[in-house]
mmCIF file of C-alpha atoms in Angstrom:
data_model
loop_
_atom_site.group_PDB
_atom_site.id
_atom_site.type_symbol
_atom_site.label_atom_id
_atom_site.label_comp_id
_atom_site.label_asym_id
_atom_site.label_seq_id
_atom_site.Cartn_x
_atom_site.Cartn_y
_atom_site.Cartn_z
ATOM 1 C CA MET A 8 -11.385 -15.820 0.308
ATOM 2 C CA VAL A 9 -12.888 -15.567 3.306
ATOM 3 C CA HIS A 10 -16.393 -15.409 3.635
ATOM 4 C CA THR A 11 -18.579 -13.433 6.855
ATOM 5 C CA SER A 12 -21.488 -15.030 8.418
ATOM 6 C CA THR A 13 -25.140 -13.439 7.983
ATOM 7 C CA SER A 14 -24.395 -11.578 11.683
ATOM 8 C CA GLY A 15 -21.267 -10.756 10.487
ATOM 9 C CA ARG A 16 -22.454 -8.852 7.842
ATOM 10 C CA ARG A 17 -25.197 -7.109 9.776
ATOM 11 C CA LEU A 18 -22.840 -6.258 12.349
ATOM 12 C CA ALA A 19 -20.517 -5.030 9.554
ATOM 13 C CA ALA A 20 -23.062 -2.485 8.248
ATOM 14 C CA ALA A 21 -23.081 -0.328 11.511
ATOM 15 C CA GLY A 22 -19.444 -1.490 13.145
ATOM 16 C CA LEU A 23 -16.615 1.037 13.674
ATOM 17 C CA ILE A 24 -13.623 0.263 14.768
ATOM 18 C CA ALA A 25 -11.094 3.095 15.941
ATOM 19 C CA PHE A 26 -7.899 2.655 17.916
ATOM 20 C CA ALA A 27 -4.542 4.490 18.020
ATOM 21 C CA ALA A 28 -0.914 3.602 17.958
ATOM 22 C CA PHE A 29 1.482 5.997 19.785
ATOM 23 C CA VAL A 30 5.378 6.563 19.516
ATOM 24 C CA GLY A 31 7.464 8.187 22.522
ATOM 25 C CA ALA A 32 8.072 11.461 23.221
ATOM 26 C CA ALA A 33 11.950 11.419 21.677
ATOM 27 C CA ARG A 34 10.695 12.430 18.119
ATOM 28 C CA CYS A 35 8.374 15.102 19.891
ATOM 29 C CA PRO A 36 9.324 18.210 21.465
ATOM 30 C CA ALA A 37 8.915 18.112 25.289
ATOM 31 C CA GLY A 38 5.436 18.670 26.501
ATOM 32 C CA SER A 39 3.905 18.417 23.184
ATOM 33 C CA GLY A 40 2.326 15.425 23.677
ATOM 34 C CA GLU A 41 -1.295 14.783 22.148
ATOM 35 C CA THR A 42 -4.223 12.433 23.331
ATOM 36 C CA VAL A 43 -6.033 10.364 20.784
ATOM 37 C CA GLN A 44 -9.235 7.856 21.731
ATOM 38 C CA GLY A 45 -10.330 4.752 19.510
ATOM 39 C CA ARG A 46 -13.488 2.890 20.113
ATOM 40 C CA HIS A 47 -14.877 -0.157 19.032
ATOM 41 C CA VAL A 48 -18.598 -0.646 18.662
ATOM 42 C CA GLY A 49 -18.505 -4.636 19.784
ATOM 43 C CA THR A 50 -16.537 -6.902 21.152
ATOM 44 C CA PHE A 51 -12.927 -7.904 20.883
ATOM 45 C CA HIS A 52 -11.384 -11.186 20.921
ATOM 46 C CA SER A 53 -8.145 -10.177 22.118
ATOM 47 C CA LEU A 54 -6.337 -6.656 22.453
ATOM 48 C CA SER A 55 -2.567 -6.797 23.818
ATOM 49 C CA VAL A 56 -0.350 -3.345 23.756
ATOM 50 C CA SER A 57 3.087 -4.435 24.063
ATOM 51 C CA ARG A 58 5.956 -1.469 24.493
ATOM 52 C CA GLY A 59 8.165 -1.007 21.155
ATOM 53 C CA VAL A 60 5.740 -3.291 19.170
ATOM 54 C CA TYR A 61 2.153 -3.034 17.879
ATOM 55 C CA THR A 62 -1.508 -2.620 19.094
ATOM 56 C CA GLU A 63 -3.451 -5.647 17.714
ATOM 57 C CA ALA A 64 -7.396 -6.279 17.629
ATOM 58 C CA LYS A 65 -9.144 -9.201 16.997
ATOM 59 C CA LEU A 66 -12.869 -8.898 16.536
ATOM 60 C CA ASP A 67 -15.423 -12.244 17.239
ATOM 61 C CA SER A 68 -17.511 -11.053 14.289
ATOM 62 C CA TRP A 69 -14.558 -11.473 11.980
ATOM 63 C CA PRO A 70 -11.979 -13.994 13.735
ATOM 64 C CA GLU A 71 -9.928 -14.809 10.849
ATOM 65 C CA VAL A 72 -8.741 -11.125 10.660
ATOM 66 C CA ASN A 73 -6.196 -9.436 12.405
ATOM 67 C CA VAL A 74 -5.354 -5.559 12.418
ATOM 68 C CA PHE A 75 -2.119 -4.339 13.853
ATOM 69 C CA ALA A 76 -1.100 -1.063 14.062
ATOM 70 C CA TYR A 77 2.796 -1.089 14.519
ATOM 71 C CA ALA A 78 4.251 2.106 16.496
ATOM 72 C CA ASN A 79 6.807 2.226 19.345
ATOM 73 C CA VAL A 80 4.928 2.604 22.388
ATOM 74 C CA ALA A 81 6.058 4.970 25.017
ATOM 75 C CA ASP A 82 6.193 4.148 28.876
ATOM 76 C CA ASN A 83 3.160 5.852 30.046
ATOM 77 C CA ILE A 84 0.296 4.209 28.342
ATOM 78 C CA LEU A 85 -2.941 3.883 29.298
ATOM 79 C CA THR A 86 -5.206 0.992 28.169
ATOM 80 C CA GLU A 87 -8.943 0.218 29.105
ATOM 81 C CA VAL A 88 -11.075 -2.009 27.778
ATOM 82 C CA LEU A 89 -14.668 -1.116 28.999
ATOM 83 C CA ASP A 90 -17.907 -2.870 28.315
ATOM 84 C CA GLY A 91 -16.712 -3.766 24.541
ATOM 85 C CA GLU A 92 -15.319 -0.051 23.821
ATOM 86 C CA LEU A 93 -11.511 0.014 23.807
ATOM 87 C CA SER A 94 -9.861 3.350 24.422
ATOM 88 C CA VAL A 95 -5.814 3.677 24.218
ATOM 89 C CA THR A 96 -4.927 7.167 25.479
ATOM 90 C CA ALA A 97 -0.972 8.833 25.382
ATOM 91 C CA ARG A 98 -0.379 10.472 28.582
ATOM 92 C CA GLU A 99 1.172 13.796 28.800
ATOM 93 C CA GLY A 100 4.516 14.215 27.310
ATOM 94 C CA THR A 101 4.103 11.458 24.611
ATOM 95 C CA CYS A 102 3.219 12.530 20.751
ATOM 96 C CA VAL A 103 1.489 10.999 17.753
ATOM 97 C CA ALA A 104 3.511 9.475 14.458
ATOM 98 C CA GLU A 105 2.700 7.998 11.236
ATOM 99 C CA THR A 106 1.103 4.414 11.648
ATOM 100 C CA THR A 107 2.001 1.316 9.952
ATOM 101 C CA VAL A 108 -0.468 -1.552 9.318
ATOM 102 C CA GLN A 109 -0.494 -4.877 8.233
ATOM 103 C CA MET A 110 -3.477 -6.906 7.208
ATOM 104 C CA SER A 111 -3.836 -10.708 6.258
ATOM 105 C CA THR A 112 -6.953 -10.385 4.381
ATOM 106 C CA LEU A 113 -9.218 -7.196 3.598
ATOM 107 C CA LEU A 114 -12.977 -8.486 4.019
ATOM 108 C CA PRO A 115 -15.873 -7.419 1.771
ATOM 109 C CA LEU A 116 -17.410 -3.995 3.056
ATOM 110 C CA THR A 117 -14.579 -2.991 4.327
ATOM 111 C CA SER A 118 -13.143 0.547 4.909
ATOM 112 C CA VAL A 119 -9.303 1.231 6.285
ATOM 113 C CA THR A 120 -8.011 4.443 6.835
ATOM 114 C CA ALA A 121 -4.791 5.079 8.828
ATOM 115 C CA THR A 122 -4.136 9.109 8.884
ATOM 116 C CA GLY A 123 -0.566 9.482 9.711
ATOM 117 C CA ASP A 124 -1.282 11.241 13.351
ATOM 118 C CA GLY A 125 -1.086 7.486 14.893
ATOM 119 C CA SER A 126 -5.042 6.416 14.430
ATOM 120 C CA LEU A 127 -6.137 3.666 12.503
ATOM 121 C CA VAL A 128 -9.876 3.736 11.443
ATOM 122 C CA VAL A 129 -11.177 0.037 10.047
ATOM 123 C CA GLU A 130 -15.021 0.879 9.293
ATOM 124 C CA ALA A 131 -17.404 -1.693 7.478
ATOM 125 C CA VAL A 132 -18.544 0.131 4.493
ATOM 126 C CA ARG A 133 -16.555 -1.392 1.393
ATOM 127 C CA ARG A 134 -13.230 -2.010 0.219
ATOM 128 C CA ASP A 135 -11.560 1.408 0.352
ATOM 129 C CA VAL A 136 -7.987 1.817 1.485
ATOM 130 C CA ARG A 137 -6.978 5.100 2.618
ATOM 131 C CA ALA A 138 -3.175 5.752 3.772
ATOM 132 C CA ILE A 139 -2.399 9.636 4.111
ATOM 133 C CA GLY A 140 -0.475 12.268 6.238
ATOM 134 C CA GLY A 141 3.093 9.303 5.812
ATOM 135 C CA SER A 142 0.783 6.418 6.905
ATOM 136 C CA ARG A 143 2.228 2.773 5.308
ATOM 137 C CA ILE A 144 -0.412 0.070 4.803
ATOM 138 C CA LEU A 145 0.268 -3.421 3.830
ATOM 139 C CA VAL A 146 -2.456 -6.018 2.382
ATOM 140 C CA GLY A 147 -1.519 -9.552 1.721
ATOM 141 C CA SER A 148 -4.654 -10.244 0.241
ATOM 142 C CA LEU A 149 -7.943 -8.372 -1.395
ATOM 143 C CA ASN A 150 -10.153 -10.374 -2.767
ATOM 144 C CA GLY A 151 -14.046 -9.952 -3.915
ATOM 145 C CA SER A 152 -16.668 -9.497 -6.639
ATOM 146 C CA VAL A 153 -17.293 -5.412 -5.860
ATOM 147 C CA ASP A 154 -14.949 -2.325 -6.619
ATOM 148 C CA ALA A 155 -12.152 -1.606 -4.677
ATOM 149 C CA ILE A 156 -10.546 1.741 -3.915
ATOM 150 C CA LEU A 157 -6.768 2.184 -3.245
ATOM 151 C CA ARG A 158 -6.094 5.647 -1.730
ATOM 152 C CA ALA A 159 -2.591 7.306 -0.718
ATOM 153 C CA SER A 160 -1.998 10.985 -0.686
ATOM 154 C CA GLY A 161 1.292 12.832 1.305
ATOM 155 C CA HIS A 162 5.009 12.083 1.733
ATOM 156 C CA GLY A 163 5.835 8.914 2.703
ATOM 157 C CA SER A 164 2.137 7.584 2.502
ATOM 158 C CA SER A 165 1.756 4.077 0.906
ATOM 159 C CA VAL A 166 -0.597 1.482 0.099
ATOM 160 C CA ARG A 167 0.872 -2.377 -0.759
ATOM 161 C CA VAL A 168 -1.197 -5.036 -1.832
ATOM 162 C CA GLY A 169 0.337 -8.458 -2.135
ATOM 163 C CA GLN A 170 -2.171 -10.808 -4.178
ATOM 164 C CA LEU A 171 -5.599 -9.053 -5.861
ATOM 165 C CA THR A 172 -8.247 -10.688 -7.049
ATOM 166 C CA LEU A 173 -11.204 -8.577 -8.384
ATOM 167 C CA ASP A 174 -14.073 -9.407 -10.477
ATOM 168 C CA GLY A 175 -14.773 -5.474 -9.935
ATOM 169 C CA ALA A 176 -12.720 -2.705 -11.246
ATOM 170 C CA LEU A 177 -9.853 -1.327 -9.008
ATOM 171 C CA ARG A 178 -9.956 2.588 -8.828
ATOM 172 C CA LEU A 179 -6.689 4.122 -7.178
ATOM 173 C CA LEU A 180 -6.602 7.809 -6.117
ATOM 174 C CA VAL A 181 -2.986 8.556 -5.688
ATOM 175 C CA GLU A 182 -1.591 12.355 -4.830
ATOM 176 C CA GLY A 183 1.371 14.231 -3.875
ATOM 177 C CA GLU A 184 5.260 12.053 -3.159
ATOM 178 C CA ALA A 185 2.592 8.788 -2.281
ATOM 179 C CA ASP A 186 2.854 5.120 -3.755
ATOM 180 C CA VAL A 187 0.741 2.497 -4.358
ATOM 181 C CA SER A 188 1.569 -1.097 -5.690
ATOM 182 C CA VAL A 189 -0.114 -4.475 -6.283
ATOM 183 C CA VAL A 190 2.355 -7.425 -6.789
ATOM 184 C CA GLU A 191 0.511 -9.706 -8.427
ATOM 185 C CA GLY A 192 -3.256 -10.191 -9.237
ATOM 186 C CA HIS A 193 -6.135 -9.402 -11.653
ATOM 187 C CA ALA A 194 -9.191 -7.043 -11.996
ATOM 188 C CA SER A 195 -11.664 -6.435 -14.567
ATOM 189 C CA ALA A 196 -10.778 -3.002 -15.107
ATOM 190 C CA VAL A 197 -8.029 -0.597 -13.298
ATOM 191 C CA HIS A 198 -8.963 3.020 -13.125
ATOM 192 C CA ILE A 199 -6.156 5.449 -11.938
ATOM 193 C CA LEU A 200 -5.683 8.764 -10.827
ATOM 194 C CA ALA A 201 -2.179 10.296 -10.294
ATOM 195 C CA ASN A 202 -0.995 13.409 -9.542
ATOM 196 C CA GLY A 203 2.368 14.983 -7.996
ATOM 197 C CA SER A 204 5.413 12.762 -7.565
ATOM 198 C CA ALA A 205 3.033 9.895 -6.729
ATOM 199 C CA SER A 206 4.166 6.333 -8.053
ATOM 200 C CA VAL A 207 2.173 3.654 -9.144
ATOM 201 C CA ASP A 208 3.332 0.052 -9.791
ATOM 202 C CA LEU A 209 0.987 -2.205 -11.026
ATOM 203 C CA SER A 210 3.417 -4.385 -13.155
ATOM 204 C CA GLY A 211 2.323 -7.793 -11.538
ATOM 205 C CA LEU A 212 -1.460 -7.251 -12.339
ATOM 206 C CA VAL A 213 -3.299 -8.242 -15.133
ATOM 207 C CA ALA A 214 -6.875 -6.208 -16.170
ATOM 208 C CA GLU A 215 -9.038 -6.127 -19.264
ATOM 209 C CA ARG A 216 -8.511 -2.562 -19.858
ATOM 210 C CA VAL A 217 -7.035 0.543 -18.377
ATOM 211 C CA GLN A 218 -8.222 4.275 -17.616
ATOM 212 C CA VAL A 219 -5.351 6.448 -16.676
ATOM 213 C CA VAL A 220 -5.413 10.193 -15.586
ATOM 214 C CA ALA A 221 -1.876 11.030 -14.778
ATOM 215 C CA ASP A 222 -0.084 14.482 -13.987
ATOM 216 C CA GLY A 223 3.481 14.184 -13.339
ATOM 217 C CA ALA A 224 3.009 10.814 -11.783
ATOM 218 C CA SER A 225 5.214 8.101 -12.695
ATOM 219 C CA ILE A 226 3.130 4.930 -13.545
ATOM 220 C CA VAL A 227 3.655 1.376 -14.284
ATOM 221 C CA LEU A 228 0.280 -0.137 -15.972
ATOM 222 C CA PRO A 229 -1.122 -3.971 -15.528
ATOM 223 C CA SER A 230 -1.185 -5.863 -18.232
ATOM 224 C CA ALA A 231 -4.463 -5.109 -20.146
ATOM 225 C CA ALA A 232 -5.912 -4.905 -23.933
ATOM 226 C CA VAL A 233 -6.903 -1.189 -23.834
ATOM 227 C CA VAL A 234 -5.287 1.408 -22.334
ATOM 228 C CA THR A 235 -7.120 4.805 -22.633
ATOM 229 C CA GLY A 236 -6.434 8.305 -20.759
ATOM 230 C CA SER A 237 -3.785 11.195 -20.794
ATOM 231 C CA CYS A 238 -0.564 11.932 -19.241
ATOM 232 C CA SER A 239 0.664 15.234 -18.555
ATOM 233 C CA GLY A 240 3.395 17.242 -16.656
ATOM 234 C CA SER A 241 6.881 15.619 -16.694
ATOM 235 C CA GLY A 242 5.446 12.315 -15.700
ATOM 236 C CA GLN A 243 5.581 8.722 -17.721
ATOM 237 C CA LEU A 244 3.605 5.687 -18.168
ATOM 238 C CA VAL A 245 5.152 2.524 -18.453
ATOM 239 C CA VAL A 246 2.751 0.293 -21.138
ATOM 240 C CA LYS A 247 3.244 -3.914 -20.474
ATOM 241 C CA GLY A 248 3.018 -5.787 -24.078
ATOM 242 C CA ARG A 249 1.360 -4.391 -26.877
ATOM 243 C CA PRO A 250 -2.201 -3.137 -26.005
ATOM 244 C CA GLU A 251 -4.503 -0.695 -28.231
ATOM 245 C CA VAL A 252 -3.132 2.519 -26.350
ATOM 246 C CA SER A 253 -4.998 5.793 -27.182
ATOM 247 C CA VAL A 254 -3.532 8.630 -24.631
ATOM 248 C CA THR A 255 -3.165 12.201 -24.790
ATOM 249 C CA LYS A 256 0.136 13.350 -23.990
ATOM 250 C CA THR A 257 1.304 17.125 -23.123
ATOM 251 C CA GLY A 258 4.024 18.697 -21.655
ATOM 252 C CA SER A 259 7.056 16.599 -21.232
ATOM 253 C CA CYS A 260 5.179 13.041 -20.258
ATOM 254 C CA ARG A 261 6.583 9.848 -21.692
ATOM 255 C CA VAL A 262 5.166 6.884 -22.509
ATOM 256 C CA VAL A 263 6.953 4.128 -23.204
ATOM 257 C CA ARG A 264 6.543 0.363 -24.494
ATOM 258 C CA GLY A 265 8.583 -2.146 -22.754
ATOM 259 C CA GLY A 266 11.188 -0.667 -20.179
ATOM 260 C CA ARG A 267 9.464 -2.162 -17.471
ATOM 261 C CA ARG A 268 12.866 -3.753 -15.713
ATOM 262 C CA LEU A 269 14.135 0.314 -16.020
ATOM 263 C CA ALA A 270 11.482 1.896 -14.675
ATOM 264 C CA ILE A 271 10.827 -0.961 -11.964
ATOM 265 C CA ALA A 272 14.744 -0.407 -11.059
ATOM 266 C CA LYS A 273 14.502 2.796 -10.914
ATOM 267 C CA ARG A 274 11.363 2.589 -8.420
ATOM 268 C CA ALA A 275 13.045 0.019 -6.452
ATOM 269 C CA ASN A 276 16.267 2.102 -5.622
ATOM 270 C CA ALA A 277 14.114 5.209 -4.541
ATOM 271 C CA THR A 278 12.247 2.935 -1.543
ATOM 272 C CA THR A 279 14.858 0.736 -0.670
ATOM 273 C CA ALA A 280 15.608 3.189 2.297
ATOM 274 C CA GLU A 281 12.373 3.125 3.683
ATOM 275 C CA THR A 282 11.518 -1.077 2.914
ATOM 276 C CA PRO A 283 14.222 -2.362 5.850
ATOM 277 C CA ALA A 284 12.219 0.105 8.251
ATOM 278 C CA VAL A 285 8.965 -1.377 7.478
ATOM 279 C CA THR A 286 10.196 -4.790 7.391
ATOM 280 C CA GLU A 287 11.617 -4.650 10.730
ATOM 281 C CA VAL A 288 8.502 -3.147 12.748
ATOM 282 C CA VAL A 289 6.460 -5.927 11.147
ATOM 283 C CA THR A 290 8.677 -8.814 12.035
ATOM 284 C CA ALA A 291 7.421 -9.106 15.707
ATOM 285 C CA MET A 292 4.054 -10.869 14.006
ATOM 286 C CA GLU A 293 3.661 -12.907 11.031
ATOM 287 C CA THR A 294 6.367 -11.569 7.761
ATOM 288 C CA THR A 295 5.196 -13.565 4.815
ATOM 289 C CA ALA A 296 2.544 -11.003 3.346
ATOM 290 C CA VAL A 297 5.499 -8.324 3.679
ATOM 291 C CA GLU A 298 8.035 -10.647 2.174
ATOM 292 C CA ALA A 299 5.776 -11.148 -0.446
ATOM 293 C CA MET A 300 5.748 -7.681 -1.231
ATOM 294 C CA THR A 301 9.082 -6.304 -0.768
ATOM 295 C CA ALA A 302 10.863 -9.399 -2.247
ATOM 296 C CA PRO A 303 10.187 -8.508 -6.014
ATOM 297 C CA SER A 304 11.123 -4.538 -5.562
ATOM 298 C CA ALA A 305 14.834 -6.264 -3.681
ATOM 299 C CA ALA A 306 15.165 -8.234 -6.667
ATOM 300 C CA GLN A 307 14.435 -5.754 -10.080
ATOM 301 C CA PRO A 308 17.693 -4.062 -9.468
ATOM 302 C CA ARG A 309 19.577 -7.466 -10.117
ATOM 303 C CA GLY A 310 17.210 -7.778 -12.950
ATOM 304 C CA GLY A 311 18.027 -4.608 -14.457
ATOM 305 C CA VAL A 312 21.753 -5.236 -14.323
ATOM 306 C CA ALA A 313 21.844 -8.860 -15.769
ATOM 307 C CA LEU A 314 19.709 -7.305 -18.794
ATOM 308 C CA ALA A 315 22.579 -4.628 -19.201
ATOM 309 C CA LEU A 316 25.175 -6.708 -18.472
ATOM 310 C CA ALA A 317 23.425 -8.809 -21.761
ATOM 311 C CA ALA A 318 23.169 -5.987 -24.188
ATOM 312 C CA THR A 319 26.568 -4.702 -23.339
ATOM 313 C CA ALA A 320 28.029 -8.089 -24.233
ATOM 314 C CA ALA A 321 25.881 -8.514 -27.576
ATOM 315 C CA CYS A 322 27.238 -4.665 -28.422
ATOM 316 C CA TRP A 323 30.745 -5.950 -28.199
ATOM 317 C CA LEU A 324 30.404 -9.143 -30.055
ATOM 318 C CA ALA A 325 28.583 -7.256 -32.841
ATOM 319 C CA CYS A 326 31.438 -4.537 -32.955
ATOM 320 C CA PHE A 327 34.603 -6.729 -31.710
ATOM 321 C CA GLY A 328 33.583 -10.513 -32.039
ATOM 322 C CA ARG A 329 34.825 -11.053 -35.690
ATOM 323 C CA GLY A 330 38.715 -9.909 -34.901
ATOM 324 C CA ALA A 331 40.963 -7.645 -36.843
ATOM 325 C CA PRO A 332 41.051 -8.454 -40.493
#
């Protein structure tokens, strides 16, 4: 777990980072470029902009943390660092696209927002991760003793956490065709609000209690002693283990006990197309956290196939194994 110094916490209380990543004009109509500026109050430890790779910022106050905004950067990028303020501006003819962010560790009192228009804001407020407008945020680890909030909204938006350890509660707000997943970890409580065609996979998480409100969403719940809430629309809840379940169902919503492999396999198949792209973008930097997060998804379909084959073999033996009389 990473700790901040007293001076770092004071700076954190007022600090604000904002910087932008851009893609070339190939994805945009000619002449439709936008100008986006970012500002950080403080001093950058290092800054680099590499064409087609990434924009990187390291903070003196948080030297343990790297925050990366990945994008294909156009040739006509202007970068300035003046008096501790960062300004990255796309000139005429360039445009803004989705942002992919990877963080090794999310520190206490930190808010991260990727807006999908190419901008990333990291603000010293609280553990609050937001991906909207098609943005993807990958967090290697999220630790601490306070509550954390993961938010994803809009088609293609996603938040993925490799390792989560919280003494407080984990709160999820997921809507539209967005998805949130946690590979492994534990939290004292989990509160989920998901609607639309949202997808939530907390299969590797352990919690004392879970409260869920789902409307049309597909959710794999964490292991817990108690599950309460409501489920409506055409979604489904997959319940792990044998918790005490008190869920109100309306519409065609299904609450499934077990079936974990099947549910995750379906989700993995749906997201296979985007995983290589995310991995490819992040290859320029450390890929350990990304591999940890993507490997389980890739492995699940094989587990589903193995289970299906085992079931088929058992049925075959039961029906025909005794031979003809």
